[in-house]
Coordinates of C-alpha atoms in Angstrom, one line a residue:
M1 CA 0.1 -86.7 -12.5
P2 CA 2.1 -84.9 -15.3
E3 CA 2.8 -81.2 -14.5
H4 CA 0.8 -79.8 -17.4
N5 CA -2.5 -81.6 -16.4
W6 CA -3.4 -79.1 -13.6
A7 CA -0.7 -76.9 -12.2
R8 CA 1.8 -75.2 -14.5
S9 CA 4.2 -72.6 -13.3
F10 CA 3.1 -69.1 -14.1
S11 CA 4.9 -67.0 -16.6
F12 CA 4.1 -63.3 -15.9
A13 CA 6.4 -61.6 -18.4
L14 CA 4.5 -59.6 -21.0
I15 CA 4.6 -61.4 -24.3
P16 CA 4.7 -59.6 -27.7
P17 CA 1.5 -60.5 -29.6
T18 CA 3.5 -62.0 -32.5
M19 CA 5.6 -64.3 -30.3
S20 CA 5.3 -68.0 -31.0
Q21 CA 4.2 -70.0 -28.0
I22 CA 4.1 -73.5 -29.5
R23 CA 5.4 -74.5 -33.0
V24 CA 4.6 -77.9 -34.6
D25 CA 6.8 -78.9 -37.5
H26 CA 6.1 -81.8 -39.8
V27 CA 4.6 -84.0 -37.1
W28 CA 3.6 -87.6 -37.9
K29 CA 1.8 -89.9 -35.5
Y30 CA 0.8 -93.6 -36.0
F31 CA -1.4 -95.9 -34.0
S32 CA -1.7 -98.4 -36.8
S33 CA -0.5 -98.7 -40.4
E34 CA -2.3 -95.5 -41.3
P35 CA -1.2 -92.2 -39.8
V36 CA -3.5 -90.2 -37.5
L37 CA -1.4 -87.1 -38.2
A38 CA 0.6 -86.8 -41.4
D39 CA 3.1 -84.0 -41.8
V40 CA 1.1 -81.6 -39.6
A41 CA 2.5 -78.1 -39.0
L42 CA 1.0 -75.2 -37.1
D43 CA 2.1 -72.2 -35.0
I44 CA 0.3 -71.0 -31.8
R45 CA 1.1 -67.4 -31.1
A46 CA 0.3 -65.3 -28.0
G47 CA -3.4 -64.3 -28.0
D48 CA -4.4 -66.8 -30.7
R49 CA -8.0 -68.0 -30.6
I50 CA -8.1 -71.2 -32.6
G51 CA -11.0 -73.6 -33.2
L52 CA -9.9 -77.2 -34.1
I53 CA -12.6 -79.1 -36.0
G54 CA -12.8 -82.4 -37.7
P55 CA -15.1 -85.5 -37.9
N56 CA -15.4 -87.8 -34.9
G57 CA -12.3 -90.0 -34.5
C58 CA -10.1 -87.9 -36.8
G59 CA -7.4 -87.3 -34.1
K60 CA -8.2 -83.9 -32.6
T61 CA -7.6 -85.1 -29.0
T62 CA -4.4 -86.8 -30.1
L63 CA -3.1 -83.5 -31.5
L64 CA -4.0 -81.7 -28.2
R65 CA -2.1 -84.3 -26.2
I66 CA 0.9 -83.9 -28.5
L67 CA 0.8 -80.1 -27.8
T68 CA 0.9 -80.9 -24.0
G69 CA 3.8 -83.3 -24.4
D70 CA 1.7 -86.3 -23.3
L71 CA 2.3 -88.3 -26.5
E72 CA 5.6 -89.0 -28.2
L73 CA 6.0 -88.2 -31.9
D74 CA 6.9 -90.7 -34.6
R75 CA 8.5 -87.9 -36.7
G76 CA 8.7 -84.2 -36.6
S77 CA 9.1 -81.8 -33.6
V78 CA 7.1 -79.6 -31.2
V79 CA 9.0 -76.5 -30.0
R80 CA 7.7 -74.6 -27.0
R81 CA 8.8 -71.1 -25.9
K82 CA 11.0 -71.2 -22.8
N83 CA 8.9 -71.1 -19.6
V84 CA 5.6 -71.2 -21.6
S85 CA 2.7 -72.5 -19.4
V86 CA 0.3 -74.9 -21.1
G87 CA -3.0 -76.0 -19.5
Y88 CA -5.1 -79.0 -20.7
L89 CA -8.7 -79.5 -19.7
Q90 CA -8.9 -82.8 -17.8
Q91 CA -12.1 -84.8 -17.7
S92 CA -11.4 -86.4 -14.3
Y93 CA -10.0 -85.7 -10.9
D94 CA -7.7 -88.2 -9.2
G95 CA -6.7 -86.1 -6.1
D96 CA -7.9 -86.1 -2.6
P97 CA -11.7 -86.7 -2.6
N98 CA -12.0 -84.9 0.8
Q99 CA -10.5 -81.7 -0.6
S100 CA -13.2 -79.0 -1.1
A101 CA -14.0 -77.4 -4.4
W102 CA -12.8 -74.1 -3.0
D103 CA -9.4 -75.4 -1.9
F104 CA -8.8 -77.2 -5.1
A105 CA -9.6 -74.0 -7.0
H106 CA -7.1 -72.2 -4.8
T107 CA -4.3 -74.6 -5.9
A108 CA -4.5 -72.8 -9.3
F109 CA -2.8 -69.9 -7.5
D110 CA 0.1 -71.8 -6.1
A111 CA 2.6 -69.7 -8.0
I112 CA 0.9 -66.5 -6.8
H113 CA 0.9 -67.7 -3.2
R114 CA 4.6 -68.2 -3.5
L115 CA 5.0 -64.6 -4.8
S116 CA 2.8 -63.3 -2.0
A117 CA 5.0 -65.1 0.6
E118 CA 8.1 -63.7 -1.1
S119 CA 6.6 -60.2 -1.0
E120 CA 5.9 -60.5 2.7
Q121 CA 9.4 -61.7 3.4
L122 CA 10.9 -58.8 1.4
A123 CA 8.7 -56.3 3.2
T124 CA 9.9 -57.7 6.6
A125 CA 13.5 -57.6 5.4
M126 CA 13.2 -54.0 4.3
A127 CA 11.8 -53.0 7.7
N128 CA 14.6 -54.8 9.6
T129 CA 17.5 -53.7 7.4
Q130 CA 19.4 -50.5 8.4
D131 CA 22.0 -50.6 5.6
E132 CA 20.8 -48.2 2.8
S133 CA 22.4 -50.0 -0.1
A134 CA 20.9 -53.3 1.1
Q135 CA 17.5 -51.6 1.6
E136 CA 17.7 -50.3 -2.0
L137 CA 18.4 -53.7 -3.4
I138 CA 15.6 -55.3 -1.4
A139 CA 13.2 -52.5 -2.5
R140 CA 14.0 -53.2 -6.1
Q141 CA 13.3 -56.9 -5.6
F142 CA 10.0 -56.0 -3.7
D143 CA 8.9 -53.7 -6.6
H144 CA 9.6 -56.5 -9.1
V145 CA 7.6 -59.0 -7.1
Q146 CA 4.7 -56.5 -6.7
K147 CA 4.7 -55.9 -10.4
Q148 CA 4.5 -59.6 -11.0
L149 CA 1.6 -59.8 -8.6
H150 CA -0.1 -56.9 -10.3
Q151 CA 0.3 -58.5 -13.7
A152 CA -1.1 -61.8 -12.4
D153 CA -4.0 -59.9 -10.7
G154 CA -2.8 -61.4 -7.5
F155 CA -4.6 -59.1 -5.1
Q156 CA -8.2 -60.4 -5.5
L157 CA -7.8 -64.2 -5.7
D158 CA -11.0 -65.0 -3.8
Y159 CA -13.0 -62.8 -6.0
K160 CA -11.6 -64.6 -9.1
I161 CA -12.5 -68.0 -7.7
E162 CA -16.1 -66.8 -6.8
R163 CA -16.5 -65.3 -10.2
V164 CA -15.4 -68.5 -12.1
L165 CA -17.1 -71.0 -9.9
G166 CA -20.3 -69.0 -9.9
G167 CA -20.1 -68.4 -13.7
L168 CA -19.8 -72.2 -14.3
G169 CA -22.9 -72.9 -12.2
F170 CA -21.7 -73.6 -8.7
S171 CA -23.8 -72.1 -5.9
S172 CA -22.1 -70.6 -2.9
S173 CA -23.2 -73.5 -0.8
Q174 CA -21.2 -75.9 -3.1
F175 CA -18.0 -73.9 -2.9
H176 CA -16.9 -75.8 0.2
Q177 CA -18.4 -79.2 -0.7
T178 CA -15.9 -82.0 -0.9
I179 CA -15.0 -83.2 -4.4
G180 CA -16.0 -86.8 -3.5
T181 CA -19.6 -85.7 -3.0
L182 CA -19.9 -83.9 -6.4
S183 CA -21.6 -85.4 -9.4
G184 CA -19.6 -86.3 -12.5
G185 CA -20.8 -83.2 -14.3
Q186 CA -19.8 -81.0 -11.4
V187 CA -16.3 -82.5 -11.3
N188 CA -15.9 -81.7 -15.0
R189 CA -17.0 -78.2 -14.4
L190 CA -14.6 -77.9 -11.5
M191 CA -11.7 -79.0 -13.7
L192 CA -12.7 -76.4 -16.2
A193 CA -12.8 -73.8 -13.5
H194 CA -9.3 -74.7 -12.3
L195 CA -7.9 -74.3 -15.8
L196 CA -9.6 -70.9 -16.3
I197 CA -8.4 -69.7 -12.9
S198 CA -4.8 -70.8 -13.5
A199 CA -4.7 -68.8 -16.7
P200 CA -1.8 -70.6 -18.5
D201 CA -0.3 -68.9 -21.6
V202 CA -1.9 -71.5 -23.8
M203 CA -5.2 -73.3 -22.9
L204 CA -6.1 -76.5 -24.7
L205 CA -9.9 -77.0 -24.3
D206 CA -11.4 -80.3 -25.4
E207 CA -15.2 -79.9 -25.4
P208 CA -15.3 -77.4 -22.6
S209 CA -19.1 -76.8 -22.9
N210 CA -19.9 -80.4 -22.1
H211 CA -21.9 -80.5 -18.8
L212 CA -22.6 -76.8 -19.0
D213 CA -26.1 -75.4 -19.3
L214 CA -27.0 -72.5 -21.5
K215 CA -26.3 -69.8 -18.9
A216 CA -22.9 -71.3 -18.0
T217 CA -21.9 -71.7 -21.7
E218 CA -22.7 -68.1 -22.4
W219 CA -20.6 -67.1 -19.3
L220 CA -17.7 -69.2 -20.7
E221 CA -18.0 -67.5 -24.1
D222 CA -17.8 -64.1 -22.4
F223 CA -14.8 -65.2 -20.3
L224 CA -12.9 -66.5 -23.4
R225 CA -13.7 -63.4 -25.4
G226 CA -12.2 -61.3 -22.6
T227 CA -9.0 -63.3 -22.0
Q228 CA -5.6 -62.3 -23.5
N229 CA -4.3 -65.9 -23.3
A230 CA -4.0 -68.1 -26.3
Y231 CA -6.3 -71.1 -26.6
V232 CA -7.1 -74.0 -28.9
I233 CA -10.7 -75.2 -28.5
V234 CA -12.3 -78.5 -29.8
S235 CA -16.0 -78.3 -29.7
H236 CA -19.2 -79.5 -31.5
D237 CA -20.9 -76.2 -30.3
R238 CA -20.8 -74.2 -33.5
Y239 CA -22.3 -71.1 -31.8
L240 CA -19.5 -71.1 -29.3
L241 CA -16.9 -71.5 -32.0
D242 CA -18.4 -68.5 -33.8
R243 CA -18.2 -66.3 -30.7
V244 CA -14.8 -67.2 -29.4
T245 CA -12.5 -68.1 -32.3
D246 CA -10.9 -66.1 -35.1
Q247 CA -8.9 -69.0 -36.7
T248 CA -10.1 -72.4 -37.7
L249 CA -8.0 -75.6 -38.2
E250 CA -9.6 -78.5 -40.0
L251 CA -8.2 -81.9 -39.3
L252 CA -9.2 -84.3 -42.0
D253 CA -7.5 -87.4 -43.4
A254 CA -4.6 -86.9 -41.0
K255 CA -3.8 -83.4 -42.5
I256 CA -4.4 -79.9 -41.3
D257 CA -5.9 -77.1 -43.4
A258 CA -6.0 -73.6 -41.9
F259 CA -8.7 -71.0 -42.4
P260 CA -8.9 -67.4 -41.2
G261 CA -12.1 -66.6 -39.2
N262 CA -14.6 -68.4 -37.1
Y263 CA -16.7 -71.5 -37.9
S264 CA -19.2 -69.7 -40.1
K265 CA -16.4 -68.1 -42.0
Y266 CA -14.8 -71.5 -42.4
V267 CA -17.9 -72.9 -43.9
Q268 CA -17.9 -70.2 -46.5
L269 CA -14.2 -70.4 -47.3
K270 CA -14.2 -74.2 -47.4
A271 CA -17.0 -74.2 -49.9
D272 CA -15.2 -71.6 -52.1
R273 CA -11.9 -73.6 -51.8
L274 CA -13.7 -76.9 -52.7
E275 CA -15.2 -75.2 -55.8
V276 CA -11.8 -73.9 -57.0
Q277 CA -10.2 -77.3 -56.4
R278 CA -13.0 -79.1 -58.3
R279 CA -12.7 -76.8 -61.3
T280 CA -8.9 -77.1 -61.3
H281 CA -9.1 -80.9 -61.0
E282 CA -11.6 -81.2 -63.8
K283 CA -9.6 -78.8 -66.1
Q284 CA -6.5 -80.9 -65.5
R285 CA -8.4 -84.1 -66.1
L286 CA -9.6 -82.9 -69.5
E287 CA -6.1 -81.8 -70.4
I288 CA -4.6 -85.2 -69.4
E289 CA -7.2 -87.1 -71.4
K290 CA -6.5 -84.9 -74.4
L291 CA -2.7 -85.6 -74.1
E292 CA -3.3 -89.4 -73.6
D293 CA -5.6 -89.5 -76.6
F294 CA -3.0 -87.8 -78.8
I295 CA -0.2 -90.1 -77.6
R296 CA -2.4 -93.2 -78.2
R297 CA -3.3 -92.1 -81.8
N298 CA 0.2 -91.0 -82.8
H299 CA 2.5 -93.3 -81.0
Y300 CA 3.6 -94.7 -84.4
G301 CA 3.7 -92.7 -87.6
Q302 CA 4.6 -89.2 -88.7
K303 CA 3.7 -87.5 -85.4
A304 CA 5.6 -89.9 -83.2
T305 CA 8.1 -87.2 -82.2
Q306 CA 5.2 -84.9 -81.2
A307 CA 3.6 -87.8 -79.3
E308 CA 6.9 -88.5 -77.4
D309 CA 7.1 -84.8 -76.5
R310 CA 3.5 -85.0 -75.1
R311 CA 4.4 -88.1 -73.2
K312 CA 7.2 -86.3 -71.5
K313 CA 5.0 -83.4 -70.8
L314 CA 2.4 -85.7 -69.3
A315 CA 5.0 -87.3 -67.0
Q316 CA 5.9 -83.9 -65.7
I317 CA 2.4 -82.8 -64.8
E318 CA 1.9 -82.6 -61.0
R319 CA -1.5 -84.1 -60.5
V320 CA -4.2 -82.1 -58.7
E321 CA -5.9 -84.4 -56.2
L322 CA -9.6 -84.4 -55.7
P323 CA -10.4 -82.0 -52.8
R324 CA -10.6 -83.6 -49.3
E325 CA -14.2 -83.5 -48.1
V326 CA -16.0 -84.8 -45.1
E327 CA -18.5 -87.5 -46.2
V328 CA -21.9 -86.4 -45.0
P329 CA -24.9 -88.7 -44.9
P330 CA -27.7 -87.3 -47.1
M331 CA -30.3 -87.4 -44.3
S332 CA -33.9 -87.0 -45.2
F333 CA -37.4 -87.7 -43.9
A334 CA -40.2 -89.0 -46.2
Q335 CA -43.3 -87.0 -47.3
V336 CA -46.0 -87.2 -44.6
Q337 CA -49.8 -87.2 -44.4
R338 CA -51.3 -83.8 -43.8
C339 CA -52.9 -83.3 -40.3
G340 CA -55.2 -80.6 -38.9
D341 CA -54.2 -76.9 -38.5
I342 CA -53.7 -77.3 -34.8
V343 CA -51.1 -79.9 -34.0
L344 CA -51.0 -79.6 -30.2
R345 CA -52.8 -77.6 -27.5
A346 CA -51.6 -77.7 -23.9
Q347 CA -53.6 -76.0 -21.1
R348 CA -52.4 -75.2 -17.6
L349 CA -49.7 -77.8 -17.7
S350 CA -47.9 -78.2 -14.4
K351 CA -45.4 -80.6 -12.9
S352 CA -43.5 -80.9 -9.7
F353 CA -41.1 -83.3 -8.0
D354 CA -39.4 -82.0 -4.9
R355 CA -39.9 -78.5 -6.4
P356 CA -42.0 -77.0 -9.2
L357 CA -40.5 -77.6 -12.6
F358 CA -43.1 -75.7 -14.6
S359 CA -46.6 -74.4 -13.8
D360 CA -49.7 -73.2 -15.6
V361 CA -48.2 -73.5 -19.0
T362 CA -50.6 -72.9 -21.9
F363 CA -49.7 -72.8 -25.6
Q364 CA -50.5 -74.3 -29.0
I365 CA -48.4 -75.5 -31.9
E366 CA -49.7 -75.1 -35.5
R367 CA -49.0 -77.4 -38.5
G368 CA -45.6 -76.8 -40.0
Q369 CA -44.1 -74.9 -37.2
R370 CA -40.7 -75.7 -35.7
W371 CA -40.4 -75.2 -31.9
G372 CA -37.3 -75.3 -29.8
I373 CA -37.3 -75.8 -26.0
L374 CA -34.6 -74.1 -24.0
G375 CA -33.8 -74.1 -20.3
A376 CA -31.1 -74.6 -17.7
N377 CA -30.0 -78.0 -16.6
G378 CA -32.6 -79.4 -14.3
S379 CA -35.4 -77.0 -15.6
G380 CA -37.4 -80.0 -16.7
K381 CA -37.1 -80.0 -20.5
T382 CA -37.2 -83.8 -20.9
T383 CA -40.0 -84.1 -18.4
F384 CA -41.9 -81.4 -20.3
L385 CA -41.7 -83.4 -23.5
R386 CA -42.8 -86.6 -21.7
C387 CA -45.7 -84.9 -20.2
L388 CA -46.8 -83.7 -23.7
L389 CA -46.4 -87.3 -24.8
E390 CA -48.2 -88.6 -21.7
D391 CA -45.3 -91.0 -21.3
G392 CA -45.5 -92.4 -17.8
F393 CA -45.7 -89.0 -15.9
E394 CA -48.7 -87.8 -13.9
F395 CA -49.1 -84.0 -14.3
E396 CA -51.7 -81.3 -13.9
G397 CA -53.4 -79.8 -16.9
Q398 CA -54.6 -81.0 -20.3
V399 CA -52.7 -82.0 -23.5
K400 CA -54.7 -82.4 -26.7
W401 CA -53.2 -83.5 -30.0
G402 CA -54.9 -82.4 -33.2
A403 CA -56.8 -84.4 -35.8
G404 CA -54.6 -86.7 -38.0
V405 CA -51.5 -86.1 -35.9
S406 CA -49.0 -89.0 -35.8
V407 CA -46.1 -88.5 -33.4
G408 CA -42.5 -89.8 -33.7
Y409 CA -40.3 -89.5 -30.6
F410 CA -36.5 -89.3 -30.5
D411 CA -35.3 -90.2 -27.0
Q412 CA -31.9 -88.7 -26.1
Q413 CA -31.1 -91.9 -24.0
L414 CA -31.7 -93.9 -27.3
R415 CA -33.9 -96.4 -25.5
C416 CA -35.9 -96.7 -28.7
V417 CA -33.1 -98.9 -30.2
D418 CA -32.4 -102.2 -28.5
E419 CA -28.7 -102.7 -28.0
N420 CA -29.0 -106.4 -28.6
T421 CA -30.6 -106.1 -32.1
T422 CA -29.1 -104.9 -35.4
P423 CA -29.7 -101.6 -37.2
I424 CA -31.5 -103.3 -40.0
E425 CA -33.9 -104.8 -37.6
A426 CA -34.2 -101.7 -35.4
V427 CA -35.6 -99.6 -38.3
R428 CA -38.2 -102.2 -39.3
P429 CA -41.5 -100.2 -39.0
T430 CA -44.5 -101.6 -37.3
H431 CA -47.2 -100.0 -39.5
K432 CA -46.0 -101.3 -42.8
D433 CA -43.8 -103.9 -44.6
M434 CA -40.3 -102.7 -45.6
V435 CA -38.0 -105.2 -47.3
D436 CA -34.3 -105.5 -46.4
Q437 CA -33.0 -103.5 -49.3
L438 CA -35.4 -100.5 -48.5
R439 CA -34.2 -100.6 -44.9
R440 CA -30.6 -100.7 -46.0
D441 CA -31.3 -97.7 -48.3
L442 CA -32.9 -95.9 -45.3
L443 CA -29.9 -96.6 -43.0
A444 CA -27.5 -95.4 -45.8
R445 CA -29.3 -92.1 -45.9
F446 CA -28.2 -91.7 -42.2
G447 CA -24.7 -92.9 -42.7
I448 CA -25.1 -96.6 -41.6
T449 CA -23.7 -98.7 -44.5
G450 CA -22.2 -102.1 -45.3
D451 CA -21.6 -104.6 -42.4
T452 CA -22.4 -101.9 -39.8
A453 CA -26.1 -102.5 -40.6
L454 CA -25.7 -106.1 -39.4
Q455 CA -23.7 -105.4 -36.2
A456 CA -25.2 -105.4 -32.7
I457 CA -26.2 -101.8 -31.9
G458 CA -24.5 -102.1 -28.5
S459 CA -21.1 -102.4 -30.3
L460 CA -21.6 -99.2 -32.3
S461 CA -20.3 -95.7 -31.4
G462 CA -22.6 -93.1 -29.9
G463 CA -22.8 -91.3 -33.2
Q464 CA -23.7 -94.5 -35.0
R465 CA -26.4 -95.4 -32.5
N466 CA -27.8 -91.8 -32.8
R467 CA -28.1 -92.1 -36.6
V468 CA -29.8 -95.5 -36.3
A469 CA -32.4 -93.9 -34.0
L470 CA -32.9 -91.1 -36.5
A471 CA -33.3 -93.6 -39.3
R472 CA -35.9 -95.4 -37.2
L473 CA -37.7 -92.1 -36.6
A474 CA -37.8 -91.5 -40.4
A475 CA -39.2 -95.0 -41.0
S476 CA -42.2 -94.2 -38.7
D477 CA -43.6 -91.8 -41.3
A478 CA -44.7 -89.5 -38.4
N479 CA -46.0 -86.1 -39.4
T480 CA -44.9 -84.6 -36.0
L481 CA -41.4 -85.1 -34.7
V482 CA -40.7 -84.7 -31.0
M483 CA -37.0 -84.8 -30.5
D484 CA -34.9 -84.7 -27.3
E485 CA -31.3 -83.7 -28.0
P486 CA -31.0 -85.2 -31.4
T487 CA -27.6 -83.7 -32.1
N488 CA -25.9 -85.6 -29.2
H489 CA -22.9 -87.6 -30.5
L490 CA -23.1 -86.1 -34.0
D491 CA -20.1 -84.3 -35.5
L492 CA -20.5 -80.8 -37.0
W493 CA -21.2 -82.1 -40.5
S494 CA -23.9 -84.6 -39.4
R495 CA -25.5 -81.8 -37.4
E496 CA -25.6 -79.7 -40.6
A497 CA -27.2 -82.6 -42.5
L498 CA -29.8 -83.2 -39.8
A499 CA -30.8 -79.5 -39.8
A500 CA -31.1 -79.5 -43.6
A501 CA -33.3 -82.7 -43.4
L502 CA -35.6 -81.2 -40.8
Q503 CA -35.8 -77.9 -42.7
A504 CA -37.0 -79.9 -45.8
F505 CA -39.5 -81.9 -43.6
E506 CA -43.1 -81.0 -44.4
G507 CA -44.4 -81.8 -41.0
T508 CA -44.1 -80.2 -37.5
V509 CA -41.1 -80.3 -35.2
L510 CA -40.7 -79.9 -31.4
V511 CA -37.1 -80.2 -30.3
V512 CA -35.1 -79.9 -27.1
S513 CA -31.5 -79.0 -27.9
H514 CA -28.5 -77.4 -26.3
D515 CA -27.1 -76.8 -29.8
R516 CA -27.9 -73.1 -30.3
Y517 CA -26.6 -73.1 -33.9
F518 CA -29.1 -75.9 -34.6
I519 CA -32.0 -74.0 -33.0
N520 CA -31.0 -70.9 -35.0
Q521 CA -31.0 -72.9 -38.3
L522 CA -34.3 -74.7 -37.6
C523 CA -36.7 -73.1 -35.2
D524 CA -39.3 -70.3 -35.7
H525 CA -40.6 -70.4 -32.1
V526 CA -38.7 -70.9 -28.8
L527 CA -40.3 -72.0 -25.5
V528 CA -38.1 -71.1 -22.5
L529 CA -38.5 -72.9 -19.2
D530 CA -37.2 -70.5 -16.5
N531 CA -37.7 -70.8 -12.7
D532 CA -41.0 -72.7 -13.0
R533 CA -42.3 -70.2 -15.5
A534 CA -42.5 -70.5 -19.3
H535 CA -42.2 -67.9 -22.1
V536 CA -42.7 -68.0 -25.8
I537 CA -40.5 -66.2 -28.3
D538 CA -41.5 -65.8 -31.9
G539 CA -38.1 -66.4 -33.4
N540 CA -34.9 -68.4 -32.8
Y541 CA -32.0 -68.4 -30.4
D542 CA -30.7 -65.1 -31.6
T543 CA -34.1 -63.6 -30.9
F544 CA -33.9 -65.1 -27.4
R545 CA -30.5 -63.5 -26.8
M546 CA -31.7 -60.2 -28.0
V547 CA -34.7 -60.4 -25.6
T548 CA -32.7 -61.4 -22.6
A549 CA -30.2 -58.7 -23.2
R550 CA -33.0 -56.2 -22.6
G551 CA -34.1 -57.7 -19.3
S552 CA -34.3 -60.9 -17.3
F553 CA -37.2 -63.3 -17.8
A554 CA -37.4 -63.3 -14.0
N555 CA -39.0 -59.9 -14.2
D556 CA -42.7 -59.6 -14.7
S557 CA -42.0 -57.2 -17.6
L558 CA -40.9 -58.8 -20.9
S559 CA -40.2 -57.3 -24.3
K560 CA -42.9 -57.4 -26.9
Q561 CA -41.0 -60.3 -28.7
A562 CA -40.9 -62.4 -25.5
K563 CA -44.3 -62.8 -23.8
P564 CA -45.7 -65.0 -21.0
I565 CA -47.6 -67.8 -22.6
P566 CA -51.2 -66.8 -22.9
N567 CA -54.1 -68.7 -21.2
P568 CA -57.0 -68.6 -23.6
T569 CA -59.4 -69.9 -20.9
A570 CA -58.7 -67.0 -18.5
D571 CA -60.5 -63.7 -18.4
Q572 CA -58.5 -60.6 -19.1
S573 CA -56.2 -60.0 -16.1
P574 CA -56.5 -56.6 -14.3
R575 CA -53.7 -54.1 -14.6
R576 CA -50.9 -55.4 -12.5
K577 CA -49.5 -53.5 -9.5
R578 CA -46.3 -51.6 -9.6
R579 CA -43.2 -53.1 -8.0
F580 CA -41.5 -49.8 -7.9
P581 CA -42.7 -46.3 -7.0
Y582 CA -43.7 -44.0 -9.9
R583 CA -40.8 -42.2 -11.6
R584 CA -40.5 -40.6 -15.0
I585 CA -38.6 -42.7 -17.6
E586 CA -36.2 -39.9 -18.3
E587 CA -35.2 -39.7 -14.6
I588 CA -34.5 -43.4 -14.4
E589 CA -32.4 -43.2 -17.6
A590 CA -30.4 -40.3 -16.2
E591 CA -29.7 -42.2 -13.0
I592 CA -28.7 -45.3 -15.0
A593 CA -26.2 -43.3 -17.0
E594 CA -24.8 -41.7 -13.8
R595 CA -24.3 -45.0 -12.0
E596 CA -22.8 -46.7 -15.0
A597 CA -20.2 -44.0 -15.2
L598 CA -19.4 -44.5 -11.6
Q599 CA -19.2 -48.3 -12.2
K600 CA -16.6 -47.7 -14.9
R601 CA -14.6 -45.4 -12.6
L602 CA -14.6 -48.1 -9.9
E603 CA -13.5 -50.8 -12.4
G604 CA -10.7 -48.5 -13.4
D605 CA -9.7 -48.1 -9.7
L606 CA -9.1 -51.9 -9.6
S607 CA -6.3 -51.4 -12.1
D608 CA -4.7 -48.6 -10.1
P609 CA -1.4 -49.8 -8.5
E610 CA -2.0 -47.6 -5.5
V611 CA -5.4 -49.3 -4.8
L612 CA -4.0 -52.8 -5.5
R613 CA -1.3 -52.4 -2.9
S614 CA -3.9 -52.1 -0.1
R615 CA -6.2 -55.1 0.6
E616 CA -8.6 -52.8 2.5
R617 CA -9.0 -50.5 -0.5
V618 CA -9.4 -53.4 -2.9
L619 CA -12.2 -54.9 -0.7
E620 CA -13.9 -51.5 -0.3
T621 CA -13.8 -50.9 -4.1
L622 CA -15.2 -54.4 -4.8
S623 CA -18.0 -53.8 -2.3
R624 CA -18.9 -50.5 -3.8
L625 CA -18.8 -52.1 -7.3
E626 CA -21.1 -54.9 -6.3
K627 CA -23.6 -52.5 -4.8
E628 CA -23.5 -50.3 -7.9
S629 CA -24.1 -53.4 -10.1
E630 CA -27.1 -54.4 -8.0
R631 CA -28.5 -50.9 -8.1
I632 CA -28.1 -50.7 -11.9
S633 CA -29.8 -54.0 -12.3
Q634 CA -32.7 -52.8 -10.2
L635 CA -32.9 -49.6 -12.2
Y636 CA -33.2 -51.5 -15.4
E637 CA -36.1 -53.5 -13.9
H638 CA -37.7 -50.2 -12.8
W639 CA -37.2 -48.9 -16.4
H640 CA -38.8 -51.9 -18.0
E641 CA -41.8 -51.6 -15.7
A642 CA -42.1 -47.9 -16.3
S643 CA -41.9 -48.4 -20.1
E644 CA -44.7 -51.0 -20.0
L645 CA -47.1 -49.2 -17.6
E646 CA -46.6 -45.6 -18.8

């Protein structure tokens, strides 16, 4: 395996923030007659946080592989700073399947292990050397190695591994599981963990949040926001791009355009830039037409000299090209029949397999509302939808759909579209006649045009199959859309188009999505599945984040904006018992402030060279820090309970 895929040598020297790590100059790359990259130039500097975006298939992964050195250039050059370490997120593991996840993670520290061994050898040499000048030389070498270990945080390696593996969703029981027994998603997460632990100077992250649930994605965002290493990240997760990037590179039609700021800033700046380019192009077009008209009318006659001057002027004009834009399908859903005020009422809904997924869930959805469902991987979101649809699952409780409700279902596995049929047949509705041209027009609204409408669905890309399924959903004329991960396989622009279409939809929407930006754009209610419980939030994903920042949903006490789903058939519950002994709120707040101050001092101790030279002091400090963190978390739970009951 090439060196850059997993294990790069560490470079511990402090790098000035303006130093270029990788410079790309006038790069061209072809796989056919048309270039994938045409005269591309960019500069990655120390500490850069770059988002790389572009439509599906535009060449983003190709550019990343060029940055690693995997692909040869047709023209141009890529210059890397001497000794720069570059890490690329691999999507597969081809090492020893009997190696444990923990041992593989430890290989990210091979360079540090070598430094540690060198440090021990130097310490032994100092102890066994009597010559003062030799001792002084060895001592200087020892101090240099210790400084490198300190800069690389080399005194708490196990803690780093635990932190990263745990943050990416591995339980402690999985740390020593062999890689051959892990699922595909777990292997992908392990490869991401290895890259993050190895901390190369430049990280190249191609869809790093794939296979991560909500909690692990948020942890990854916090990790990236805290690192000082440079990174280039390709992602369809617009919320992640907003949180972790401050530069955006758009790859479109083989060329790169750079924008300062994150994804949301890019959207604004791109729109402004397009408007200026359109006005400039139109102004030039009118000027050219005026010149051409004068030349045509006066080519012969008294004004022939002036016409010749204008012809020369016309030849010298540098034409302003139309702005480069991503072609976005104009998705839309038809007007629908009005239904009753109550669309769905679920009472005491419960479902278990080998463990409870959700229990005693009661809620109702009203006409025109847009609900999003959130939860960790394995929390039962798809099962929850299928129970509501009474689609082949036995469950406890009652589901009642309202008067006049017609339901359309988008299945994330796309089983609703037969791979052996064509798009134009897949969208043929069963409740009405729709001639070929109308079905073609419908498919075109979702980006399926020309001969693609006549190809076998099995031969289409994932994004194309997804858009056929959306078109089929639109053809159903349903006034209530139940959608399971409808943004899968869609690029950023198609996701924006889908959100706009659903915002304009006059019916009701219930959607499971890991796309938090999409949930923010669309939803006015969020239902959260969490440890077999359910909670409703009046708001979107940002509201959910605000609520969880105040306290865990695992607690009995929730903020006023996030409440346990009410059970309208139950009598009013008695005042619940305290989990904690009575204390005044002011006393709890004072202890929280005191312990948080101690927590900061302990965190500072972990940067103290004197502490870092002693394994025992490091372990003792980490132990105290862990106990203080647990105590602070418990105090916050106590504070929430006291705030509610007092």
